[in-house]
Short mmCIF file of C-alpha atoms in Angstrom, two decimals:
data_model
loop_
_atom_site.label_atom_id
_atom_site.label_comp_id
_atom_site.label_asym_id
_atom_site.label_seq_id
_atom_site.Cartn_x
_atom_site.Cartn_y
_atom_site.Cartn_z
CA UNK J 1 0.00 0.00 0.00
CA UNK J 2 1.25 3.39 -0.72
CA UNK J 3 2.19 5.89 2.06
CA UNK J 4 2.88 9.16 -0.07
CA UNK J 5 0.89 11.84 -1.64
CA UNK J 6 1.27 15.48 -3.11
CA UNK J 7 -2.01 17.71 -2.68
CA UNK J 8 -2.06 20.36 -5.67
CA UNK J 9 -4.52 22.97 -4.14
CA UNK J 10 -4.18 24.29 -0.47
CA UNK J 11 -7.53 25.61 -0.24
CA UNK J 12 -10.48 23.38 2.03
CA UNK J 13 -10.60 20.17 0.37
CA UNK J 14 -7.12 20.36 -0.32
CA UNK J 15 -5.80 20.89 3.32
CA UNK J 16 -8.93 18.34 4.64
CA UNK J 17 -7.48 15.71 2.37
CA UNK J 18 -3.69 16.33 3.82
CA UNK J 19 -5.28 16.06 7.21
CA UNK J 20 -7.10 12.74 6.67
CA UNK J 21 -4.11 11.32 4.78
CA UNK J 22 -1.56 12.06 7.98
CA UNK J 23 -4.00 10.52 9.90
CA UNK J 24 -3.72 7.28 8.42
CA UNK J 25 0.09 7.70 8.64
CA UNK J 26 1.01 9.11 4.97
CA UNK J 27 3.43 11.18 4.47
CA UNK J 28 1.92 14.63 2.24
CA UNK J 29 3.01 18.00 0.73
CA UNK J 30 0.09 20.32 -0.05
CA UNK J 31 1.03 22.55 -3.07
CA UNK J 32 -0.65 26.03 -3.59
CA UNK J 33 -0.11 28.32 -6.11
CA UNK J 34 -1.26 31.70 -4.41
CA UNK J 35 1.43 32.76 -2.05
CA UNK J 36 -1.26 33.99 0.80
CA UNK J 37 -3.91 31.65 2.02
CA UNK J 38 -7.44 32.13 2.82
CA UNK J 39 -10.23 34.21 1.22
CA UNK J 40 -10.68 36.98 4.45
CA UNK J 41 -13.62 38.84 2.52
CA UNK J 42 -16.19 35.74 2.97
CA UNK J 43 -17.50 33.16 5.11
CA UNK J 44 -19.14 30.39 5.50
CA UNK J 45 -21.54 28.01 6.93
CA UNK J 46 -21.43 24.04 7.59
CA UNK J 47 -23.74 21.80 8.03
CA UNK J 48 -23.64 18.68 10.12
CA UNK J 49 -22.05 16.39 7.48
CA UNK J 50 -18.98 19.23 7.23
CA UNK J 51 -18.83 19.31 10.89
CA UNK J 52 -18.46 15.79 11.50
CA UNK J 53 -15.84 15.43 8.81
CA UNK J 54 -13.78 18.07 10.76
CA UNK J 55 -14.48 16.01 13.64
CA UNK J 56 -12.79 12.81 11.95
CA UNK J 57 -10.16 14.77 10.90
CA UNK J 58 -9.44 16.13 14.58
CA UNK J 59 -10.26 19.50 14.36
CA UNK J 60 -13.71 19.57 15.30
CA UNK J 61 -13.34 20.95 18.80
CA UNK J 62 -11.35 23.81 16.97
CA UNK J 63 -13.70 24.64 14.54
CA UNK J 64 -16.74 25.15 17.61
CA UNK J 65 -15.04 27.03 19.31
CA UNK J 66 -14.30 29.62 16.63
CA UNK J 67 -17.60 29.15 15.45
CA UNK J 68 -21.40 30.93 15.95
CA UNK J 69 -24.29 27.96 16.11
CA UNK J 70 -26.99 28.48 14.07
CA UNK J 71 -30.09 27.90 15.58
CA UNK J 72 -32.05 30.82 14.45
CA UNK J 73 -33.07 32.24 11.23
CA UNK J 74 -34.84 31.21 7.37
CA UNK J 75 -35.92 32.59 4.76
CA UNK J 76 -37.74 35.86 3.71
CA UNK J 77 -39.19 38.23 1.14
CA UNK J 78 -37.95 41.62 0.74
CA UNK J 79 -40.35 42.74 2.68
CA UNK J 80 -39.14 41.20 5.75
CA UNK J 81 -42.48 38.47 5.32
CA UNK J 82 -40.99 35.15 6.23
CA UNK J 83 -41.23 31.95 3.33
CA UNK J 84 -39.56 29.05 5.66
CA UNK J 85 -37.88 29.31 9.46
CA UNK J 86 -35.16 27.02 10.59
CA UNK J 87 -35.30 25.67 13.23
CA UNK J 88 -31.34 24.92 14.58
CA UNK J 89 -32.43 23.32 17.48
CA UNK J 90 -34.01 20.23 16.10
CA UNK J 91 -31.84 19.87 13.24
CA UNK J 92 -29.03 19.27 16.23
CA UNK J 93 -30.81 16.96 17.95
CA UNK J 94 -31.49 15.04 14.66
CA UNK J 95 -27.73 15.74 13.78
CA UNK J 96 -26.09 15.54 16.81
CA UNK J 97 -24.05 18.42 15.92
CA UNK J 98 -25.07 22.05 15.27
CA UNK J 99 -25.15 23.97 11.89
CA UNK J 100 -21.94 26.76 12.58
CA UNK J 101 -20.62 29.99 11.06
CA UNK J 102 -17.34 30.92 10.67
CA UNK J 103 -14.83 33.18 8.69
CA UNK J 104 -13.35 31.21 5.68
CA UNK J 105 -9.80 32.26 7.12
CA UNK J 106 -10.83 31.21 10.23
CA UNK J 107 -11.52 28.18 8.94
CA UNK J 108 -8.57 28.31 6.70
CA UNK J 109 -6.25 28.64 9.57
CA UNK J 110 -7.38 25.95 11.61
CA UNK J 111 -6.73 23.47 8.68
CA UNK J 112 -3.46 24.77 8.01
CA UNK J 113 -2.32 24.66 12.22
CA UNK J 114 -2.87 21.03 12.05
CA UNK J 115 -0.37 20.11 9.39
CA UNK J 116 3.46 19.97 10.48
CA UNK J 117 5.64 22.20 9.64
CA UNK J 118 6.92 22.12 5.68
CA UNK J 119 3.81 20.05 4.55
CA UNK J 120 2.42 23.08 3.29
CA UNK J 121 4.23 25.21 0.34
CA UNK J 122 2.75 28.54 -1.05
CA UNK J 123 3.63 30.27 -3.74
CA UNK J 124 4.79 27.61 -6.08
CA UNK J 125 2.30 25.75 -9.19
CA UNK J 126 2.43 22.56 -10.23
CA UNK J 127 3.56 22.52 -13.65
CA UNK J 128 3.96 18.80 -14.40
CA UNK J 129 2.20 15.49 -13.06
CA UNK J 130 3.34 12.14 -15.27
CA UNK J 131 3.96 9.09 -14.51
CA UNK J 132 0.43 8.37 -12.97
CA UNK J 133 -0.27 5.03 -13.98
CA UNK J 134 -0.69 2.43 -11.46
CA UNK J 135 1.56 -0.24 -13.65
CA UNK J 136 5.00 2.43 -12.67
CA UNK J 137 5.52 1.14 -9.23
CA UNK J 138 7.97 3.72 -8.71
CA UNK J 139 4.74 6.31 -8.98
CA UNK J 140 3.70 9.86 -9.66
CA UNK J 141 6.45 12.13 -10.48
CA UNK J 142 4.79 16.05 -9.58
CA UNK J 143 7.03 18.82 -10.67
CA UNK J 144 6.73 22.60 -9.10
CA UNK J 145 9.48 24.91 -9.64
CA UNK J 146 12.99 23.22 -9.37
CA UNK J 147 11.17 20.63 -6.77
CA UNK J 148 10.65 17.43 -8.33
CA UNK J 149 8.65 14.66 -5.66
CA UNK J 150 7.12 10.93 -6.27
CA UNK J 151 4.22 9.98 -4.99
CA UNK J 152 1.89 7.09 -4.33
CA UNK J 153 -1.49 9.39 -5.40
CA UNK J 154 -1.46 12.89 -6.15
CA UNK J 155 -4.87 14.66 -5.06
CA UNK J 156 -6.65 17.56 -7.75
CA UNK J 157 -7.70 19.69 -5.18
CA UNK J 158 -6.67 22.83 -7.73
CA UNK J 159 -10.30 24.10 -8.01
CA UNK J 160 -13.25 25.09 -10.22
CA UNK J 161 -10.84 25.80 -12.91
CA UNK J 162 -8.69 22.80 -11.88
CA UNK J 163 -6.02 22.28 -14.69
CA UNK J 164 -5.34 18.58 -13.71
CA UNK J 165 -8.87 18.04 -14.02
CA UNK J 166 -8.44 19.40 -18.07
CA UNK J 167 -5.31 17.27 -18.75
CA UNK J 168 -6.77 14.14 -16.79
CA UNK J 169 -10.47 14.56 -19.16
CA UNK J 170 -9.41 16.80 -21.99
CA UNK J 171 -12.79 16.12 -23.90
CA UNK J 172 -14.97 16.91 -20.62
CA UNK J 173 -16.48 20.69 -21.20
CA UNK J 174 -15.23 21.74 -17.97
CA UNK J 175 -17.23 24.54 -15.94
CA UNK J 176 -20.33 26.09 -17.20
CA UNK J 177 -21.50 29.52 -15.95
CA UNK J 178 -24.47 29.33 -13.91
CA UNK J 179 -26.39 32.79 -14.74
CA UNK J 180 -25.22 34.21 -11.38
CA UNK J 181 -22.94 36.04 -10.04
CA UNK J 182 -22.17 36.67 -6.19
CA UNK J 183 -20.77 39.85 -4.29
CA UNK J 184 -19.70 39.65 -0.68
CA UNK J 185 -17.84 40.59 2.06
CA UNK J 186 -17.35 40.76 5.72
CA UNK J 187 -18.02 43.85 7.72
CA UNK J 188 -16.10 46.22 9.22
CA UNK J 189 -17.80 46.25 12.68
CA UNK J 190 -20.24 44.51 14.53
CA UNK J 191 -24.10 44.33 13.18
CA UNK J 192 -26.90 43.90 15.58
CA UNK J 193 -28.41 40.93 14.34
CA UNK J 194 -31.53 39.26 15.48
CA UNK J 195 -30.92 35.51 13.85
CA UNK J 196 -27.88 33.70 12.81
CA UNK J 197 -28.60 33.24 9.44
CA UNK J 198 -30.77 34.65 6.73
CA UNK J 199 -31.65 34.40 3.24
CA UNK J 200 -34.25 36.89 1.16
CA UNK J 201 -35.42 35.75 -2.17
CA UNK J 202 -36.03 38.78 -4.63
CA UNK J 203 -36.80 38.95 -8.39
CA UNK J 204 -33.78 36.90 -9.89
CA UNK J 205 -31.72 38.02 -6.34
CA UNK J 206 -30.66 36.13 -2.83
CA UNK J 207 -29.35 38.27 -0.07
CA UNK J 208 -27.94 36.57 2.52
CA UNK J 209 -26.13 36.66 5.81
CA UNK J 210 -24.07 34.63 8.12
CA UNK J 211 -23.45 35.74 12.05
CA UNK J 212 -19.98 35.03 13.65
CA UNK J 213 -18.89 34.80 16.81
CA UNK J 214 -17.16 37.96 17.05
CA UNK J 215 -20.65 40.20 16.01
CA UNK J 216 -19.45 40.76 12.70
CA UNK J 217 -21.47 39.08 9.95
CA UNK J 218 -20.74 37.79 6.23
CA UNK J 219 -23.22 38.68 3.93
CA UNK J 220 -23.68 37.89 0.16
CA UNK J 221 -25.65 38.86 -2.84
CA UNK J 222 -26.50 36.64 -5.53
CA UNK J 223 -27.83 38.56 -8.76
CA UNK J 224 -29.19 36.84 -12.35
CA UNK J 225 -26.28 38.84 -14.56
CA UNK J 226 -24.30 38.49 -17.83
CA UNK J 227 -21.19 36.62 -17.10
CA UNK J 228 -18.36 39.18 -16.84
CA UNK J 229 -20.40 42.35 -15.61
CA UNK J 230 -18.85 44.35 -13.11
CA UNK J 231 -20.13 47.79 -11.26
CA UNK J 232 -17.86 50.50 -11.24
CA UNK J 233 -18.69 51.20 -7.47
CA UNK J 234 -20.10 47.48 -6.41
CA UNK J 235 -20.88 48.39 -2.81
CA UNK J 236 -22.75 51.60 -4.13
CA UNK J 237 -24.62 49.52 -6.77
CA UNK J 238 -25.82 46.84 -3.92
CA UNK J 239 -27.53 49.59 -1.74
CA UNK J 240 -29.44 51.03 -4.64
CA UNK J 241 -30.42 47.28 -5.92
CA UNK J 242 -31.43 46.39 -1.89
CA UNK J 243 -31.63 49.55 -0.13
CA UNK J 244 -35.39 48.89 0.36
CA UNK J 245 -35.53 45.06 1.80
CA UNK J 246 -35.83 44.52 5.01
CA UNK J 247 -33.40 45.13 8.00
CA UNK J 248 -30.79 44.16 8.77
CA UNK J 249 -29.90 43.88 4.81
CA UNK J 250 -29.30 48.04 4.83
CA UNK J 251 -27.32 48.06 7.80
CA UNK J 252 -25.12 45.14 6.83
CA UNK J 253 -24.02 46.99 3.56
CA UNK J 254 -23.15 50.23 5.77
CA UNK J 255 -21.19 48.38 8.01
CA UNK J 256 -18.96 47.39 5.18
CA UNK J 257 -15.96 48.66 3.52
CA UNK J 258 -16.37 49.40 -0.15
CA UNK J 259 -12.24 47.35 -0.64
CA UNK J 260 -13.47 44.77 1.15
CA UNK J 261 -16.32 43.38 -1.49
CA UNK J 262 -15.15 40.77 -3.61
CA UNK J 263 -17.08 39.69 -6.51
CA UNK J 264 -16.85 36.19 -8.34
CA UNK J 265 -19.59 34.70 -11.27
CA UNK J 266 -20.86 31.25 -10.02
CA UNK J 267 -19.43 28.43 -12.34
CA UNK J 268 -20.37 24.39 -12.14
CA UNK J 269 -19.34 21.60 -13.55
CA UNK J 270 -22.93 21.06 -15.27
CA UNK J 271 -21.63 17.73 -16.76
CA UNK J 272 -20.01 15.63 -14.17
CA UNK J 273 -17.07 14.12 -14.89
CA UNK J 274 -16.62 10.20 -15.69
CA UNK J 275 -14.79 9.42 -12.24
CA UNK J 276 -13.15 11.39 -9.77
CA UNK J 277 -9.91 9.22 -10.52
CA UNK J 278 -7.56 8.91 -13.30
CA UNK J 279 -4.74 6.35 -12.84
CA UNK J 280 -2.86 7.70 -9.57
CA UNK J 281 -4.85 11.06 -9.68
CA UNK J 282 -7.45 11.58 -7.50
CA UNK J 283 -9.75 14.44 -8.16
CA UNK J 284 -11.51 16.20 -4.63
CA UNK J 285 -13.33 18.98 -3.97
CA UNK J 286 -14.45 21.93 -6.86
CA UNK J 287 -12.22 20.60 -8.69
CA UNK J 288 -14.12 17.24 -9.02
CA UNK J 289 -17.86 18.64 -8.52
CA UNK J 290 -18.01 22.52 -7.91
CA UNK J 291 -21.94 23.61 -7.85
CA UNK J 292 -23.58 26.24 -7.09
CA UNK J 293 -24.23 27.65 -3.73
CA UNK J 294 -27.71 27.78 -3.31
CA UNK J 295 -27.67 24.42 -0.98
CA UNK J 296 -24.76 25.83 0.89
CA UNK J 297 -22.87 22.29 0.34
CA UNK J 298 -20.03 23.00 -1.99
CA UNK J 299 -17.67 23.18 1.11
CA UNK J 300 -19.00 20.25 3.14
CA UNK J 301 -19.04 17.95 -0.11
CA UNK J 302 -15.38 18.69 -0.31
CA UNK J 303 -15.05 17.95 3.64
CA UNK J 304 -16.58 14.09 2.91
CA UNK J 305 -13.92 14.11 -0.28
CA UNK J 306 -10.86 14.27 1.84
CA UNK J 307 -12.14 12.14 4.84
CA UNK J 308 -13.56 9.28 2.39
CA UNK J 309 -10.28 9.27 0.42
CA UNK J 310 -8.23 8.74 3.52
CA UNK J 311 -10.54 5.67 4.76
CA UNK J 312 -10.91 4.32 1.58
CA UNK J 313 -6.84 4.39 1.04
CA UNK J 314 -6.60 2.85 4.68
CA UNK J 315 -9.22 0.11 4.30
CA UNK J 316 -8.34 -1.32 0.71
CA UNK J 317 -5.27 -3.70 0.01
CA UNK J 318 -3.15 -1.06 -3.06
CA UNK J 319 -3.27 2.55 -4.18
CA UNK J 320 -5.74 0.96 -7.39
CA UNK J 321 -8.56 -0.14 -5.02
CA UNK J 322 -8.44 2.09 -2.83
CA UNK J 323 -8.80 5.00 -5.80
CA UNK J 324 -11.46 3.13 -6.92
CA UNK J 325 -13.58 3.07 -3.47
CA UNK J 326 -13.16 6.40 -3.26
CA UNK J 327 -14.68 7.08 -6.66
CA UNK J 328 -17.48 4.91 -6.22
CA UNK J 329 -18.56 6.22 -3.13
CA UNK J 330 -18.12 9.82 -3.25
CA UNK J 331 -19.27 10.24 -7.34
CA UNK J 332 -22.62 9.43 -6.94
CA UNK J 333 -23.54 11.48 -3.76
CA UNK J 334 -21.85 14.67 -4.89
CA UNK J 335 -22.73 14.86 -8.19
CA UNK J 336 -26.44 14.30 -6.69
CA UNK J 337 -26.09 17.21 -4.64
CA UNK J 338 -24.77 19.02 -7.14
CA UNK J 339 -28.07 18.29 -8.86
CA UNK J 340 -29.97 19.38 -6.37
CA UNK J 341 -27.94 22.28 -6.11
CA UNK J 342 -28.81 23.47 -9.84
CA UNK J 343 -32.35 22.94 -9.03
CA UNK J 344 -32.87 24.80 -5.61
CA UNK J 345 -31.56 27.50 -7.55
CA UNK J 346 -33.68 27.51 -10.35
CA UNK J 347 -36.69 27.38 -8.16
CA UNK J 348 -35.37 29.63 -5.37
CA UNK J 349 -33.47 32.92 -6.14
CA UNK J 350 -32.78 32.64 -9.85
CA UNK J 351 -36.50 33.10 -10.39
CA UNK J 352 -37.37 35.79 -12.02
CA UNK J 353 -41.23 35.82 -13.12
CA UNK J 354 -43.63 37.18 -11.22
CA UNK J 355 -46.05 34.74 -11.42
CA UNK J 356 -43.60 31.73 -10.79
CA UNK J 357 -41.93 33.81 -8.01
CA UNK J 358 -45.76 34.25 -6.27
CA UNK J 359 -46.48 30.65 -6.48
CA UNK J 360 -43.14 29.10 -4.92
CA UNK J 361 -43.84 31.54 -2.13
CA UNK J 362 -47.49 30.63 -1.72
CA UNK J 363 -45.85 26.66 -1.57
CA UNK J 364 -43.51 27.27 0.67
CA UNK J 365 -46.35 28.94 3.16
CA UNK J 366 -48.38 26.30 2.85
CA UNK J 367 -45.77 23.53 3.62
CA UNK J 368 -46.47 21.46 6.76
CA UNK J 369 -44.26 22.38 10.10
CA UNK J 370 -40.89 20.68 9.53
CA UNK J 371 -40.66 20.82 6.12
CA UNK J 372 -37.29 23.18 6.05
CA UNK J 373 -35.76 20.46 8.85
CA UNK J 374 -36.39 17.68 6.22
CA UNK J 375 -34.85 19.37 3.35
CA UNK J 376 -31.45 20.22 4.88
CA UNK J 377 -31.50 16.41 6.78
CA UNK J 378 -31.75 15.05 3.34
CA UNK J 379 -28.39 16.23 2.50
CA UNK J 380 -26.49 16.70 5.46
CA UNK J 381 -27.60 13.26 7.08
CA UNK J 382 -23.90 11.32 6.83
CA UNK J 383 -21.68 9.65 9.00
CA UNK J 384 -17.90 9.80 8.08
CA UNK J 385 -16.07 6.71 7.73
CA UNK J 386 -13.83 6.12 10.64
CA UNK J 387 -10.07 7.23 9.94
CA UNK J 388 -7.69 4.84 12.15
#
């Protein structure tokens, strides 16, 4: 069995997957291109199946206590009329484990403490991965810089736009812009907020905000657009577009600092790919499934990536099996969700027409009590595979 492996791709998935290979006793060098870690102008939110792979991966305690639970909160009309509540509370004692809020970097740097010193290298891009087939017992030969390493598997954890992922399936259409774009940021000071986490559904629009621990709050704006189409003031163009919803959606853009908005258009991989491995190559994370955001899953699929990989490498007798556990196990669920994903979008925020927009309200009225704790238990119901 193989004890090596070089991670191209430091961000989530990437670092998850270097945690859950130490822990089965491999030896692994994460590789990241950008030279600074961590995207400080966003957060995030995980539900139980994310926390629980943190858990496996032993940084679970870690992540709670950096984190705000989120037991309060749902979703709205502009108006401030609410569409669906969530109830955090019985979704933990389903779970066993809260829904949480944190800062990406937070996140980021609580990944990154766990690994050893010189497992991580920033600043450098792979420019060459050969040698990948199983039959080449010497394996993988990964080439960044003047650093050439071997290893047993090599893990695509390089992203939406994952170049592995284009050499490994050069006919595969790669990602497909889904109609939206997102703006977001962190703000500057404290917000008083009265729930944890929020979403309002508008014509073709999705504001949204998650609390932290600290008082300060992420918030993000999801708008139907042209791909490419950027404001010439952003933060100016969001308070005319939702200066009249509901509070706390005003005083969450004036709490923020006009540098501090980032803005990125929402790509998928619309087509999955074939498999999620290719010889020695293991593809993880975005880079194997990115989706888009409206199930709030694209981080926590990742999370069950990195901790399957590392139990199915552990449990199965070579490098070729255990690839091939991997694939069948994680392929099907993600690229489900990633379904799912496209759809909650298309019937949620990316609506647009009155008349469809009037009736998915009037549904989601209607629905019976418990209907929002069923939805999110469909996806984040999952236990982790034990890592030994």
């Amino acid at each position: 069995m193989g004890s090596s492996a070089v991670i191209v791709g430091g961000g989530i998935g990437g670092l998850a997957a270097a945690l859950g290979l130490r822990r089965i006793g491999w030896e692994v060098t994460v590789v990241e291109r950008a030279p600074v870690l961590g995207d400080a102008g966003a957060g995030i939110s995980l539900g139980a199946n994310g926390v629980r792979a943190l858990d496996e991966l032993g940084v679970g305690e870690a992540l709670r206590a950096a984190s705000r639970f989120q037991y309060t909160g749902g979703t709205r009309t502009p108006d401030g009329r609410w569409l669906a509540r969530m109830d955090g509370a019985a979704l933990e004692r389903k779970l066993g484990t809260p829904i949480v809020g944190i800062p990406r970097s937070t996140l980021h740097g609580i990944l990154r403490a766990a690994l050893p010193p010189g497992a991580l290298v920033t600043g450098a891009e792979v420019t060459e991965v050969d040698r990948i087939d199983h039959t080449d017992p010497s394996g993988a030969r990964v080439r960044w810089g003047d650093e050439v390493r071997t290893a047993d598997v090599v893990v695509a954890a390089d992203g939406v736009g994952s170049r592995l992922r284009r050499a490994l399936f050069p006919t595969h259409p790669g990602p497909a812009y889904s109609g939206s774009t997102v703006l977001r940021a962190v703000t500057e000071r404290p917000v008083d907020l009265r729930t944890d986490f929020e979403l309002t559904w508008g014509r073709g629009a999705e504001f949204g905000h998650i609390a932290f621990a600290d008082g300060r709050a992420e918030w993000h704006a999801v708008l139907n657009a042209p791909l490419g189409l950027r404001p010439a003031d952003p933060l100016a163009a969001l308070r005319r577009r939702f200066g009249d919803w509901h509070a706390p959606i005003p005083e969450l853009l004036a709490a923020t600092r006009p540098e501090d908005v980032l803005h990125h258009d929402i790509h998928e991989l619309a087509t999955p790919l074939p498999s999620f491995v290719a010889g020695r190559v293991a593809v993880l994370g975005d880079a194997a499934h990115a989706m888009t955001p409206f199930l709030g899953q694209g981080a926590c699929q990742a999370l069950e990536d990195a901790v399957t990989l590392a139990a199915a490498l552990a449990a199965e007798p070579s490098v070729a099996s255990g690839l091939a556990r991997y694939d069948a196990e994680r392929r099907p669920r993600s690229q489900a969700v990633a379904r799912a994903a496209r759809q909650a979008g298309r019937m949620g925020p990316q609506l647009d027409r009155p008349l469809a927009i009037a009736l998915r309200n009037t549904a989601f009225r209607l629905a019976p009590s418990g209907t929002a704790v069923r939805a999110v238990l469909r996806h984040a119901t999952w236990t982790p595979p034990r890592l030994k």
